[in-house]
Short mmCIF file of C-alpha atoms (C1' of nucleotides) in Angstrom, two decimals:
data_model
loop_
_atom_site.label_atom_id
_atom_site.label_comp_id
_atom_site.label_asym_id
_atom_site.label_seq_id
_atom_site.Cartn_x
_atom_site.Cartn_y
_atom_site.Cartn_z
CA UNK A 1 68.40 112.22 54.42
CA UNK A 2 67.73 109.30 51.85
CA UNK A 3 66.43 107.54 54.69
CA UNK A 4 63.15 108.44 54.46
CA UNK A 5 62.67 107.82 50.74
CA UNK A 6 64.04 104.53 51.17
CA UNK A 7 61.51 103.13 53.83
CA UNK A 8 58.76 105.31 51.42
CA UNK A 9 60.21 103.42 48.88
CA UNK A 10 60.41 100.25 50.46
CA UNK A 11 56.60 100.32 50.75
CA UNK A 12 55.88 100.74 47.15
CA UNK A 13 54.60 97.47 46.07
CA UNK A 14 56.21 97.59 42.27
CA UNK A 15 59.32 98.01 44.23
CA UNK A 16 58.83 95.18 46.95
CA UNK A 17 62.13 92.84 46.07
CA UNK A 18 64.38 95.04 44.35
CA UNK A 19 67.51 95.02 45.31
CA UNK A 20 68.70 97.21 47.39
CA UNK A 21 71.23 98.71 45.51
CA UNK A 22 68.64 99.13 43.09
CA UNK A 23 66.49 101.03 45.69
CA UNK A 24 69.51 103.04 46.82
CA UNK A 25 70.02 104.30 43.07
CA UNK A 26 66.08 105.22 42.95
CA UNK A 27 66.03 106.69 46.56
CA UNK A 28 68.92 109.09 44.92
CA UNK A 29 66.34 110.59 42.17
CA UNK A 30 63.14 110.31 43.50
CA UNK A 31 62.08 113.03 45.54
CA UNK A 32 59.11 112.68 48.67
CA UNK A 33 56.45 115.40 49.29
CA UNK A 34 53.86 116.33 50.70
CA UNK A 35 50.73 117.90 49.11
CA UNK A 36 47.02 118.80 51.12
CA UNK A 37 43.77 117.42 50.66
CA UNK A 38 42.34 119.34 47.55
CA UNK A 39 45.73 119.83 45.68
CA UNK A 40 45.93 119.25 41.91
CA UNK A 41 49.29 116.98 41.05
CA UNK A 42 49.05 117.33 37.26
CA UNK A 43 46.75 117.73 34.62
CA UNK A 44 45.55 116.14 31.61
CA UNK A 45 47.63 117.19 28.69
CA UNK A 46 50.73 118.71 30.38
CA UNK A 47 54.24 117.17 29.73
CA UNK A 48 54.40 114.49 31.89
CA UNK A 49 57.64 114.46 33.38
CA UNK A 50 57.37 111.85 36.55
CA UNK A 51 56.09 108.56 37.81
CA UNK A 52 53.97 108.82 41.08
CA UNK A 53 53.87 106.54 44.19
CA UNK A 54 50.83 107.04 47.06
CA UNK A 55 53.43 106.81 50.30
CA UNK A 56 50.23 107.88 52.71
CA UNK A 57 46.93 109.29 51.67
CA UNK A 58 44.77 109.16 48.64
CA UNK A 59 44.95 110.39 45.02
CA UNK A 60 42.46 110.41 42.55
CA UNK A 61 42.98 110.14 39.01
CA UNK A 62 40.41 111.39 36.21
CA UNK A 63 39.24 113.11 33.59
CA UNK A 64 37.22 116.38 33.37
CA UNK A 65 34.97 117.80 30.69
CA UNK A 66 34.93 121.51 29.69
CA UNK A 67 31.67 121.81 31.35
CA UNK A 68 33.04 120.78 34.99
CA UNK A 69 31.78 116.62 35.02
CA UNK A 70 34.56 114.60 35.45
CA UNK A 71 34.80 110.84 35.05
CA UNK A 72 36.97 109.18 37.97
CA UNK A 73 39.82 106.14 36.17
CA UNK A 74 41.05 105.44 39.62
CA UNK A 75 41.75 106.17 43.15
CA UNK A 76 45.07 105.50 44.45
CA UNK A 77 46.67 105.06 48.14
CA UNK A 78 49.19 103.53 49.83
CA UNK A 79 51.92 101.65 48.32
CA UNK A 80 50.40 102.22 44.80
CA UNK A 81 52.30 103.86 41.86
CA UNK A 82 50.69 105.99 38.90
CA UNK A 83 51.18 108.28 35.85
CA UNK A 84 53.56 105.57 34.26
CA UNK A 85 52.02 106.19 30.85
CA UNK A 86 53.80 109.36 30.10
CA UNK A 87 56.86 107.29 31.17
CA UNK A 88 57.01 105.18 28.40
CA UNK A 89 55.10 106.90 25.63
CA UNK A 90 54.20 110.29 24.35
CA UNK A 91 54.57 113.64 26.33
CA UNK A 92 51.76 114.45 28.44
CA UNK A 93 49.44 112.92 31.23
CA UNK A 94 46.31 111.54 29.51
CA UNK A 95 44.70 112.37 32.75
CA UNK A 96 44.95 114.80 35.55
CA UNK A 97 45.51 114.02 39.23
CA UNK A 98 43.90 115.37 42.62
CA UNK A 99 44.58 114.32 46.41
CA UNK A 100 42.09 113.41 47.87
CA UNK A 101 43.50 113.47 51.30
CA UNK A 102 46.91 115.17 52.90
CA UNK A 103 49.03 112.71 50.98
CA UNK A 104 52.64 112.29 50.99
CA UNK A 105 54.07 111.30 47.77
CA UNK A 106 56.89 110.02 45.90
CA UNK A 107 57.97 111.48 42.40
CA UNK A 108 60.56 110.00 40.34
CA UNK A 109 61.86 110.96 37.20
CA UNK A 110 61.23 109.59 33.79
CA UNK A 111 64.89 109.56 32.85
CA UNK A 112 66.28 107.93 35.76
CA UNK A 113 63.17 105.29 35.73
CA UNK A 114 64.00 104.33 32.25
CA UNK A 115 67.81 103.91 32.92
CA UNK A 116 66.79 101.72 35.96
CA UNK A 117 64.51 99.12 33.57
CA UNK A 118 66.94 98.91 31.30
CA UNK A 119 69.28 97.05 34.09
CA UNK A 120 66.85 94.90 35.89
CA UNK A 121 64.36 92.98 33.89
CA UNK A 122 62.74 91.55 36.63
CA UNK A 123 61.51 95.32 37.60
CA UNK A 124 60.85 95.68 33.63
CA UNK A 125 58.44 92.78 34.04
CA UNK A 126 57.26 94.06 36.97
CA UNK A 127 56.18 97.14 35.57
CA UNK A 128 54.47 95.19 32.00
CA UNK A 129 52.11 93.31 35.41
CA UNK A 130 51.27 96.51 36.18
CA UNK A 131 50.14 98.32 33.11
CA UNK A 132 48.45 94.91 31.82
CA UNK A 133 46.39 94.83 35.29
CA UNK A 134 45.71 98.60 34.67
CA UNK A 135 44.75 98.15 31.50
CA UNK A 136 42.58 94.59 32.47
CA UNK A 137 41.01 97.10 34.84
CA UNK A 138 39.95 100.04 31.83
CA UNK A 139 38.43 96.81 30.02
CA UNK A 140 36.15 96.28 32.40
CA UNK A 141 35.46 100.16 33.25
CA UNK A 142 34.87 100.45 29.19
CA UNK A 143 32.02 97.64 29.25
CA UNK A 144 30.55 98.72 32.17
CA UNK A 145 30.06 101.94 31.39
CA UNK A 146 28.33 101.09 27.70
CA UNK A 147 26.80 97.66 28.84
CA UNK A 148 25.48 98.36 32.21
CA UNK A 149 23.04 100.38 34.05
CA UNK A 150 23.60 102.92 37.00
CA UNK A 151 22.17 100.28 39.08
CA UNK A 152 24.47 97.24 37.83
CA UNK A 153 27.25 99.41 38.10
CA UNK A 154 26.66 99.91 41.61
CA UNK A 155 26.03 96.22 42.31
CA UNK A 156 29.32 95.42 40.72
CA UNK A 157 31.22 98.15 42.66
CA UNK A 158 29.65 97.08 45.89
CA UNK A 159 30.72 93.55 45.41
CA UNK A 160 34.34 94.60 44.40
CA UNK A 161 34.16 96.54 47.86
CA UNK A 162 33.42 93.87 50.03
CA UNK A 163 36.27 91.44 48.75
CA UNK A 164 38.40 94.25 49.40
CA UNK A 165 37.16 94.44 52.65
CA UNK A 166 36.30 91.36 53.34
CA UNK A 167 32.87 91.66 55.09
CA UNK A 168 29.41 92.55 54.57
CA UNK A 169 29.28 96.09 56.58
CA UNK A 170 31.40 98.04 54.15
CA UNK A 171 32.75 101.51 54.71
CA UNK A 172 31.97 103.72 51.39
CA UNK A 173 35.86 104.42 50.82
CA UNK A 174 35.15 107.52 49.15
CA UNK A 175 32.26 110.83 49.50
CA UNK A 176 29.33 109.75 47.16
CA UNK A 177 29.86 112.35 44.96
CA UNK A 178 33.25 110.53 44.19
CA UNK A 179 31.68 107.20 43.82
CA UNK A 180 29.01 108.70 40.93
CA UNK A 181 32.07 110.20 39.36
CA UNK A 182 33.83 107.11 39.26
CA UNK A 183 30.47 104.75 38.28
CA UNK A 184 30.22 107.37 35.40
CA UNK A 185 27.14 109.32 36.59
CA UNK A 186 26.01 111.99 39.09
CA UNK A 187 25.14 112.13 42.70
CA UNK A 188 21.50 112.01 42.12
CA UNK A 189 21.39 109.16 39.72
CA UNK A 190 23.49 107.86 42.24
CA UNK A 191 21.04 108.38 45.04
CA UNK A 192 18.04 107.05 43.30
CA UNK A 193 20.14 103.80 42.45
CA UNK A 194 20.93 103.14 45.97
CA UNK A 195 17.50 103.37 46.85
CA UNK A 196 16.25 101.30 44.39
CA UNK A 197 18.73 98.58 45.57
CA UNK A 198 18.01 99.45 49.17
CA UNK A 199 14.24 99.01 48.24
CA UNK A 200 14.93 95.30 46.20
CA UNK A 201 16.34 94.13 50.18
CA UNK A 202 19.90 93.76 48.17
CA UNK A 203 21.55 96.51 50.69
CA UNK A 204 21.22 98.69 53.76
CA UNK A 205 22.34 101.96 53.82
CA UNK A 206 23.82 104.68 57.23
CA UNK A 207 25.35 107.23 55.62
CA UNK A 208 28.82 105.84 54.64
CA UNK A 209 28.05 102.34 56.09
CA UNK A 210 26.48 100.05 53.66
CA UNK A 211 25.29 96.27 54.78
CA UNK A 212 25.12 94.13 52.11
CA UNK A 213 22.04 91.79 52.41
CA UNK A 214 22.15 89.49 49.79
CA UNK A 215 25.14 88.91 48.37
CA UNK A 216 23.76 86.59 45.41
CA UNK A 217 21.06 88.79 44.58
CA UNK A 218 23.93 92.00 44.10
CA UNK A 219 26.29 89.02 41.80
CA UNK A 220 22.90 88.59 39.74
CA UNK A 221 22.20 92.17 39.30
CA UNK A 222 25.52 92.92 38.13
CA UNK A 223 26.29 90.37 35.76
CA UNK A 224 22.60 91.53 34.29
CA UNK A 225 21.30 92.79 31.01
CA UNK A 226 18.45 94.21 31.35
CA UNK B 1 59.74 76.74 6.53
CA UNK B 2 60.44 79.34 9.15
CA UNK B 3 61.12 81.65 6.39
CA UNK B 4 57.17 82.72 6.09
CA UNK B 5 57.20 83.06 10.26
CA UNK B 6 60.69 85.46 9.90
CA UNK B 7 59.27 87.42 7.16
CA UNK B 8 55.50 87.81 9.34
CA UNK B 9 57.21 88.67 12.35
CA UNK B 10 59.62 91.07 10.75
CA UNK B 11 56.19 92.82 9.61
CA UNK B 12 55.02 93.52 13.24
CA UNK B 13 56.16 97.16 14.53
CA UNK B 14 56.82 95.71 18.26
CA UNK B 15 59.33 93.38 16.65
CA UNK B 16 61.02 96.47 14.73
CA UNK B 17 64.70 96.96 15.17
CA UNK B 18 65.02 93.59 16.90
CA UNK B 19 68.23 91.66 16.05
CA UNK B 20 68.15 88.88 14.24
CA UNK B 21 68.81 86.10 16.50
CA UNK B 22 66.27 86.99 18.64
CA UNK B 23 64.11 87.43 15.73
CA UNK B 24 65.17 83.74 14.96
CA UNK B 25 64.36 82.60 18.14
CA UNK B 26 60.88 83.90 18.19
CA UNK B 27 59.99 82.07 14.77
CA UNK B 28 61.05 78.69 16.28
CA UNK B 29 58.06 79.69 18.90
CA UNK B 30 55.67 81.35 16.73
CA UNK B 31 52.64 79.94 14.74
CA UNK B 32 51.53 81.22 11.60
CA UNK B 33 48.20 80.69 11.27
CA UNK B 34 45.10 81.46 8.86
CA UNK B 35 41.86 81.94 9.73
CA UNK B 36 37.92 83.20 7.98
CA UNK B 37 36.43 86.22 8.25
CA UNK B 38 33.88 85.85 11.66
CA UNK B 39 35.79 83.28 13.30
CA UNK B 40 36.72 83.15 16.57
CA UNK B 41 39.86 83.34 18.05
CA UNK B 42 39.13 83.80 21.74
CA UNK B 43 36.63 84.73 23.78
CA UNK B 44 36.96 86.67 27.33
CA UNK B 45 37.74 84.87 30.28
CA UNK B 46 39.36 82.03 28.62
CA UNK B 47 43.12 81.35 29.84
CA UNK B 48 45.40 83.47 28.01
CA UNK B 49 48.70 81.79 26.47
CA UNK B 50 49.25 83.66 23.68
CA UNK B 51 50.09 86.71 22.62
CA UNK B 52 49.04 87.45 18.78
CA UNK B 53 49.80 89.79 16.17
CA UNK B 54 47.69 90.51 12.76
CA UNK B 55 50.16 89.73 9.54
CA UNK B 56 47.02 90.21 7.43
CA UNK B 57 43.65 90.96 7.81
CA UNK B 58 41.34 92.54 10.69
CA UNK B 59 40.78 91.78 13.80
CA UNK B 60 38.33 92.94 16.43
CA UNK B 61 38.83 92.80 20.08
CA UNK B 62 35.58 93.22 22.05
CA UNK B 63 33.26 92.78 25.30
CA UNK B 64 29.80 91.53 24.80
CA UNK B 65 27.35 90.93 27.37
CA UNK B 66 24.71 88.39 28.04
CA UNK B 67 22.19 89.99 26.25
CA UNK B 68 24.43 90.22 23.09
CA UNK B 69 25.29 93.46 23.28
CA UNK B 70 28.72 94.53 22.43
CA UNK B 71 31.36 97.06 23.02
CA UNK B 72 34.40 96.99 20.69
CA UNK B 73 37.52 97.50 22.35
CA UNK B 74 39.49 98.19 18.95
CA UNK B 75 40.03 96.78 16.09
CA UNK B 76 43.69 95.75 15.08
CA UNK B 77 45.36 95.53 11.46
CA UNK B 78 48.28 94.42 9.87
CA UNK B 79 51.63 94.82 11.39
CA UNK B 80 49.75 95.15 15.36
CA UNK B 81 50.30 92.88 17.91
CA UNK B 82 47.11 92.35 20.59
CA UNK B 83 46.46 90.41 23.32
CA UNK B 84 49.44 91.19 25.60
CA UNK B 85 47.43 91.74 29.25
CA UNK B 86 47.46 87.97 29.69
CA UNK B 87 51.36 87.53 29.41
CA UNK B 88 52.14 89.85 32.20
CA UNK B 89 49.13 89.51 34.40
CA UNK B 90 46.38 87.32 35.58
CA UNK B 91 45.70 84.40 33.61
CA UNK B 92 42.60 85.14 31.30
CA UNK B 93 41.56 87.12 28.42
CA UNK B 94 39.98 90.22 29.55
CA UNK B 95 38.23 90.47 25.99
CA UNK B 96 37.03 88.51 23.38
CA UNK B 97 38.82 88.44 19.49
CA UNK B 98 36.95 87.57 16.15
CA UNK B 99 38.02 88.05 12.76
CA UNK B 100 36.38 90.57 10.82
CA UNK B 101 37.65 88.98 7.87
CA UNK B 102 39.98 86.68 6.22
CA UNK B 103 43.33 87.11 8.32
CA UNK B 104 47.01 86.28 8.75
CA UNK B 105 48.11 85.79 12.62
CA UNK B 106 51.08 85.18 14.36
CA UNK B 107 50.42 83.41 17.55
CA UNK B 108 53.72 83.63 20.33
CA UNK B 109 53.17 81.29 23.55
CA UNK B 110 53.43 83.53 26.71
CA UNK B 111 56.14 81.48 28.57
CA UNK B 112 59.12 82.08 25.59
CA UNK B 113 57.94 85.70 24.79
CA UNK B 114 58.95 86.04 28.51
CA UNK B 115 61.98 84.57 27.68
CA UNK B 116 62.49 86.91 25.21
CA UNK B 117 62.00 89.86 27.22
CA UNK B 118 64.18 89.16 30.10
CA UNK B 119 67.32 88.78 27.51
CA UNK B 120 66.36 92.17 25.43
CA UNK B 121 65.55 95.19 27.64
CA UNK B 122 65.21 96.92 24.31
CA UNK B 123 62.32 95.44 23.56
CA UNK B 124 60.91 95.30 27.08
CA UNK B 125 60.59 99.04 26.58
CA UNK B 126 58.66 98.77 23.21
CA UNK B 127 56.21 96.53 25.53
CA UNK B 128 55.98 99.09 27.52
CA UNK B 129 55.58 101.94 25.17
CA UNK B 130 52.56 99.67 23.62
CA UNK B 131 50.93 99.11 26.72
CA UNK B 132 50.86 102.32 27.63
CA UNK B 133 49.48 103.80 24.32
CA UNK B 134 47.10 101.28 24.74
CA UNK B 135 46.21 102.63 28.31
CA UNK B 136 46.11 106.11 26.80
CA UNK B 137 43.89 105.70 24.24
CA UNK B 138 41.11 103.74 26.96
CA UNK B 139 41.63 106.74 29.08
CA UNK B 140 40.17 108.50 25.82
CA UNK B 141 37.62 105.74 25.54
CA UNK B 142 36.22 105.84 28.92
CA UNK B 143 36.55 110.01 28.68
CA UNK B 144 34.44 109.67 25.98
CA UNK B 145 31.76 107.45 26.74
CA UNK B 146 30.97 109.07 30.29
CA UNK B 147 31.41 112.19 29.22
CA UNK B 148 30.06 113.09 25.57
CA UNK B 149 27.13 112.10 23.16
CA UNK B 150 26.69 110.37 20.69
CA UNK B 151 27.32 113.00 17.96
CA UNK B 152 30.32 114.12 19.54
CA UNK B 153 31.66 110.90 19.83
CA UNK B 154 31.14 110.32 16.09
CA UNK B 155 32.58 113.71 15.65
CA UNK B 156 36.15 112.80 16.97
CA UNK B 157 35.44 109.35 15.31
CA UNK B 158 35.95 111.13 12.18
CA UNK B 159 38.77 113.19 13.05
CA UNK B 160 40.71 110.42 13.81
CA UNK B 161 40.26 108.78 10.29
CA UNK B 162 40.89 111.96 8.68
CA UNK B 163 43.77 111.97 10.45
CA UNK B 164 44.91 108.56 9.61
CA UNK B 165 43.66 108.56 6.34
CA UNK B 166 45.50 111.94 4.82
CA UNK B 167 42.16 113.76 3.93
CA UNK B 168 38.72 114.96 4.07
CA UNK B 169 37.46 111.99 1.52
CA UNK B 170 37.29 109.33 4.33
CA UNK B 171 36.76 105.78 3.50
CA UNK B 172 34.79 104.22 6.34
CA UNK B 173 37.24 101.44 7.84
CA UNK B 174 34.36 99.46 9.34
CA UNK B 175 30.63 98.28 8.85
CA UNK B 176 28.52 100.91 10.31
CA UNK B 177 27.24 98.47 13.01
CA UNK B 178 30.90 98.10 13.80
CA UNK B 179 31.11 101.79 14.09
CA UNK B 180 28.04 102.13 16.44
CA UNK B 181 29.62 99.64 18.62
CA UNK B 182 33.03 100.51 18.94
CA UNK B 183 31.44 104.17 20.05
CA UNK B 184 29.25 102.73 22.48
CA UNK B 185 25.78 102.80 21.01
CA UNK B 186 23.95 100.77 18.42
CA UNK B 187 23.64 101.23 14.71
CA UNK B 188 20.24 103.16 14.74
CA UNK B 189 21.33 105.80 17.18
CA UNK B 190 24.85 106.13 14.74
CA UNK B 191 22.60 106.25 11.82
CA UNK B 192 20.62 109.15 13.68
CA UNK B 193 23.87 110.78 14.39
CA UNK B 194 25.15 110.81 11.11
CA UNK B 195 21.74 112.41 9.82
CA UNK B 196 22.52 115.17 12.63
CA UNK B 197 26.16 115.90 11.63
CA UNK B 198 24.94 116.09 7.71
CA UNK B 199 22.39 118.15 8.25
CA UNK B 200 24.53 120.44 10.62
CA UNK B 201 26.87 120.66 7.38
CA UNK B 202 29.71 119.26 8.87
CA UNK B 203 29.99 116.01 6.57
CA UNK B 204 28.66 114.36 3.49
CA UNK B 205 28.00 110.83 3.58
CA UNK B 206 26.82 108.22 0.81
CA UNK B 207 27.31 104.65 1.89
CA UNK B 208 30.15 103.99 3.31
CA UNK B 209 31.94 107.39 1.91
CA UNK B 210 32.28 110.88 4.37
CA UNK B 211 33.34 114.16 2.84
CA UNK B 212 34.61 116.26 5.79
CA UNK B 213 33.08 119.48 4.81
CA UNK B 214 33.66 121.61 8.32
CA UNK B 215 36.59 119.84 10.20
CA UNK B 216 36.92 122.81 12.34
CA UNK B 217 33.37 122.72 13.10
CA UNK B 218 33.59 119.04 13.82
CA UNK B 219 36.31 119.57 15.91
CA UNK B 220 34.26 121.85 17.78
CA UNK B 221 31.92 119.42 18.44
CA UNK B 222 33.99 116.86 19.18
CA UNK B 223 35.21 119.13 22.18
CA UNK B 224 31.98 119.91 22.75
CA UNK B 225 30.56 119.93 26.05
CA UNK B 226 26.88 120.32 25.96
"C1'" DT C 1 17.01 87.99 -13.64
"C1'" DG C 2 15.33 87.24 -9.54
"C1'" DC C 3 15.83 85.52 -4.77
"C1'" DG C 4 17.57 85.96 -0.26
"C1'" DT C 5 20.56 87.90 2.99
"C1'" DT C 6 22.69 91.54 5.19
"C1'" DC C 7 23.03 96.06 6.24
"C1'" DC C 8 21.11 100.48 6.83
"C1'" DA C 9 17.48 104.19 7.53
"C1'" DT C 10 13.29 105.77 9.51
"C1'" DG C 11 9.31 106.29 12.54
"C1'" DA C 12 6.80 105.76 16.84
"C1'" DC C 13 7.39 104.65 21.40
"C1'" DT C 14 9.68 103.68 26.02
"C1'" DA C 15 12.96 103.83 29.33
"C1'" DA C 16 17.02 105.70 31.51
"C1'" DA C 17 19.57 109.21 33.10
"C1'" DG C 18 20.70 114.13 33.25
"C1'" DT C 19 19.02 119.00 34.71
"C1'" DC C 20 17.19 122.21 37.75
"C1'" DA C 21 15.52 123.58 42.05
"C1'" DA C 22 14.59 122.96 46.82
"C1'" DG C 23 15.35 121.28 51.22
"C1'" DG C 24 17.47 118.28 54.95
"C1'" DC C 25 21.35 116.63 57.58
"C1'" DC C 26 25.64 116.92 59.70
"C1'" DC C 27 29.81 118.85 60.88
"C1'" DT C 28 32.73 122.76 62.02
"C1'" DG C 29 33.88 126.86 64.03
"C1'" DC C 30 32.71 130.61 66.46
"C1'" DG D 1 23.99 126.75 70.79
"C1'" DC D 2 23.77 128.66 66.54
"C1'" DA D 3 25.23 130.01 61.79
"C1'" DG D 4 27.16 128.53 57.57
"C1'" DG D 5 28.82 125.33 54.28
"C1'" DG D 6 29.34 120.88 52.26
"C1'" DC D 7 27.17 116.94 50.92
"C1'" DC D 8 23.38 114.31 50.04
"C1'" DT D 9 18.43 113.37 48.88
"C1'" DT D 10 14.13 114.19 46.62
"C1'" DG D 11 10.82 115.79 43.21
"C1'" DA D 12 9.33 117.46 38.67
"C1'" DC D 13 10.83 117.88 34.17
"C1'" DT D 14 13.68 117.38 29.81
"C1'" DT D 15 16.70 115.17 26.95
"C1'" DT D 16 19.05 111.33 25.13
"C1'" DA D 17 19.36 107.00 23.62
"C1'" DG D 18 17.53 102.36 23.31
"C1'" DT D 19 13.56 99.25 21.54
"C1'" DC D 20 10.61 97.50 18.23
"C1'" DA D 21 8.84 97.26 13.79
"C1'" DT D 22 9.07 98.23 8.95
"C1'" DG D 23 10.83 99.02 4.44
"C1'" DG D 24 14.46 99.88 1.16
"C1'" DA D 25 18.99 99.46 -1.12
"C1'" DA D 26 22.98 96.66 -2.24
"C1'" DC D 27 25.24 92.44 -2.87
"C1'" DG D 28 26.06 87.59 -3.83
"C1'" DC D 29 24.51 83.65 -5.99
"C1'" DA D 30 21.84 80.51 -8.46
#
DNA sequence: TGCGTTCCATGACTAAAGTCAAGGCCCTGC
DNA sequence: GCAGGGCCTTGACTTTAGTCATGGAACGCA
C-alpha cells in the first residue's frame, strides 16, 4: 500500500530528486491522511513530534492570542512541507496548525527524518534552503508589520499575488477574514484599506476578484513610509 | 597565524564539538576581522557571501525603511554566528548588520562552508537546529508585534533578561532606543511604557538599571491579552 | 570647569487602527 | 422561494501609538 505515499511523496517539492531508495525508506515511516476543512493539526506549544507535507488542500499556520485574534505565519498547499522546527530543535510547535480545506496530508516522524539527513547531504542542504527561505520570509513579515501601514501591507501582498499568478485579475486565494489575519489586522481595517486603495484608482474590487489597475502606483505604495 | 582564527572559531557554539581537521579547514577559509562600534557590515539586499560569527563585541541585525525607521531583528554576541539565510538560499541579505560597538568577527565565504557541510552531517544538523531556533523565536516576534502592546511587549522583554541574566537586578543589555526598536516602537512610546510598568509596581528603573519587583505580575502581563 | 553631544523623559497633539453595533449580501438547505 | 448563517462592509467611537517640540541629565573632552 506504499504506493500511494510514494507518488504523495513524489510531489513534495523538498523531496523532488531524492533517490528513490531514499523515498522508499521515507514512504516506510511516513504515514498519509486525511483531515476536513476546519480541523486543528497541532497546536502551539504541544510536543511536536512530526514534519508535515500539504499532498492536496490547504493548511494554515498561526498564532492565536488568549483573547481569540490570531496572527496568520503562513498558508500552505500542495507540495509544501511544514512544522520542521520542532524537528530540529526544542519540543513543541511554536505555532498551531488548521486546514483550511479537506486536505490530505503527509506526516513523518522526527526520528526517522533525522536518521534520513544524516545519510544524504544533498537532502540536508535541501532542508537548510528551506528554513533560510522561511526564515527570509519572517524577515520581511517582521518589518512589515512594525514599518508599514494596513494599506502598504495590502499593496505589498497584492503585488506578491499577482507574480504568483501571473496576471492582473487576481483571485483572493483566501476568505478576507484570512487575509486581515495574515496582514496582521482585522476584517474591518481590512475593508476600509481596500477601499481606500480602490478609491486612489490602484485596484478594482468583485468580491474575491481583484483587478489591479496600476501596477506602479501599488510598487510605490508599498515600498512607502508614510 | 591561523592560530588566532582556530582559537575564534573554536569560540563559536555552531562550531562546538567539531573535529579538528575540519576545524582546520575552516580557518584556512575564515577571516578574522576587526571593526568600530557603528560601522557597517552589510546592509539588506546586498549579495550575501558570507556567513559571520561575533568573536567579540555586538552586533545588530536590522530592517530599516526609507523613512529611517528601524526594526531590530536581534542583536548577536560573542560566540553567535549570523547571517546564514544567504548560504542556503537566494542570493541577498535579507537584513542589514552594524556594529553596536567595537567587535571581533569571523567572516566564512559561503561556497567552502558548503563544503564543509556536505562532508560533516554532524554539523549540518547544528545548522539546522540554529535555523530553526532562529525561526522560533520570529514566530515569537511576529506573535508579539500583531498581537500585544507595547507594555506587554516590554513585559516579556524583561522576562527574558531576567531569565538570561540569573536575577531580578537586570542590567539593561542595550540603549533604550535600541530597546524601543527591537520591540517595534520608538523610544518615547518605551519610555511611556516603562513609566506604566513602574507605576503599576511591577519594576524599578533608574537609568539603565530594572529591579523586577512583581515577576509574576509581569508575567501576567506579558500573557496578557487586553 | 564648562561646552557640546547624545540619550532620555515629558507634554500636547495627530493619526492610525481597534471596538462595538448594525445591516447587507450571498450561499445553502430545506 | 424562503429562512438562517457566514462573511463582509459601514459608521460612530475609543484607544493606542506615533509626531513634534522642549528641556534635562549624563558623559566625554578640551
Amino acid at each position: 500500500m506504499d504506493t500511494d505515499k510514494l507518488a504523495a511523496l513524489g510531489g513534495i517539492k523538498l523531496f523532488e530528486g531524492l533517490p528513490q531508495a531514499q523515498l522508499q525508506s521515507l514512504a516506510g515511516i511516513a504515514q498519509l491522511r486525511r483531515c476536513k476543512a476546519g480541523e486543528t493539526l497541532f497546536e502551539a506549544g504541544q510536543p511536536g513530534t512530526h514534519l508535515f507535507a500539504v499532498v492536496s488542500g490547504k493548511v494554515r499556520v498561526f498564532r492565536a492570542s488568549l483573547s481569540g485574534k490570531e496572527q496568520v505565519l503562513h498558508v500552505f498547499t500542495g507540495g509544501e512541507a511544514f512544522a520542521e522546527v520542532p524537528v530540529f530543535e526544542g519540543k513543541t510547535y511554536p505555532a498551531s496548525a488548521q486546514a483550511l480545506e479537506d486536505s490530505e496530508l503527509l506526516s513523518i516522524p522526527r526520528k526517522g527524518f533525522v536518521e534520513l539527513l544524516r545519510r544524504d547531504p544533498e537532502l540536508a542542504l535541501g532542508v537548510m534552503a528551506l528554513l533560510s527561505a522561511r526564515l527570509r520570509a519572517f524577515v520581511g513579515q517582521i518589518a512589515q508589520l512594525s514599518l508599514k501601514e494596513v494599506p502598504e501591507r495590502l499593496a505589498g501582498y497584492l503585488l506578491l499575488l499577482r507574480s504568483a499568478q501571473g496576471r492582473d485579475e487576481l483571485t483572493l486565494d483566501l476568505p478576507k477574514g484570512q487575509i486581515a489575519s495574515y496582514l496582521g489586522t482585522i476584517p474591518e481595517t481590512l475593508s476600509r484599506a481596500i477601499k481606500k486603495l480602490s478609491e486612489q484608482g490602484l485596484i478594482e474590487v468583485l468580491g474575491s476578484r481583484v483587478r489591479i489597475l496600476d501596477p506602479e502606483g501599488l510598487a510605490r505604495l508599498a515600498e512607502a513610509d508614510r
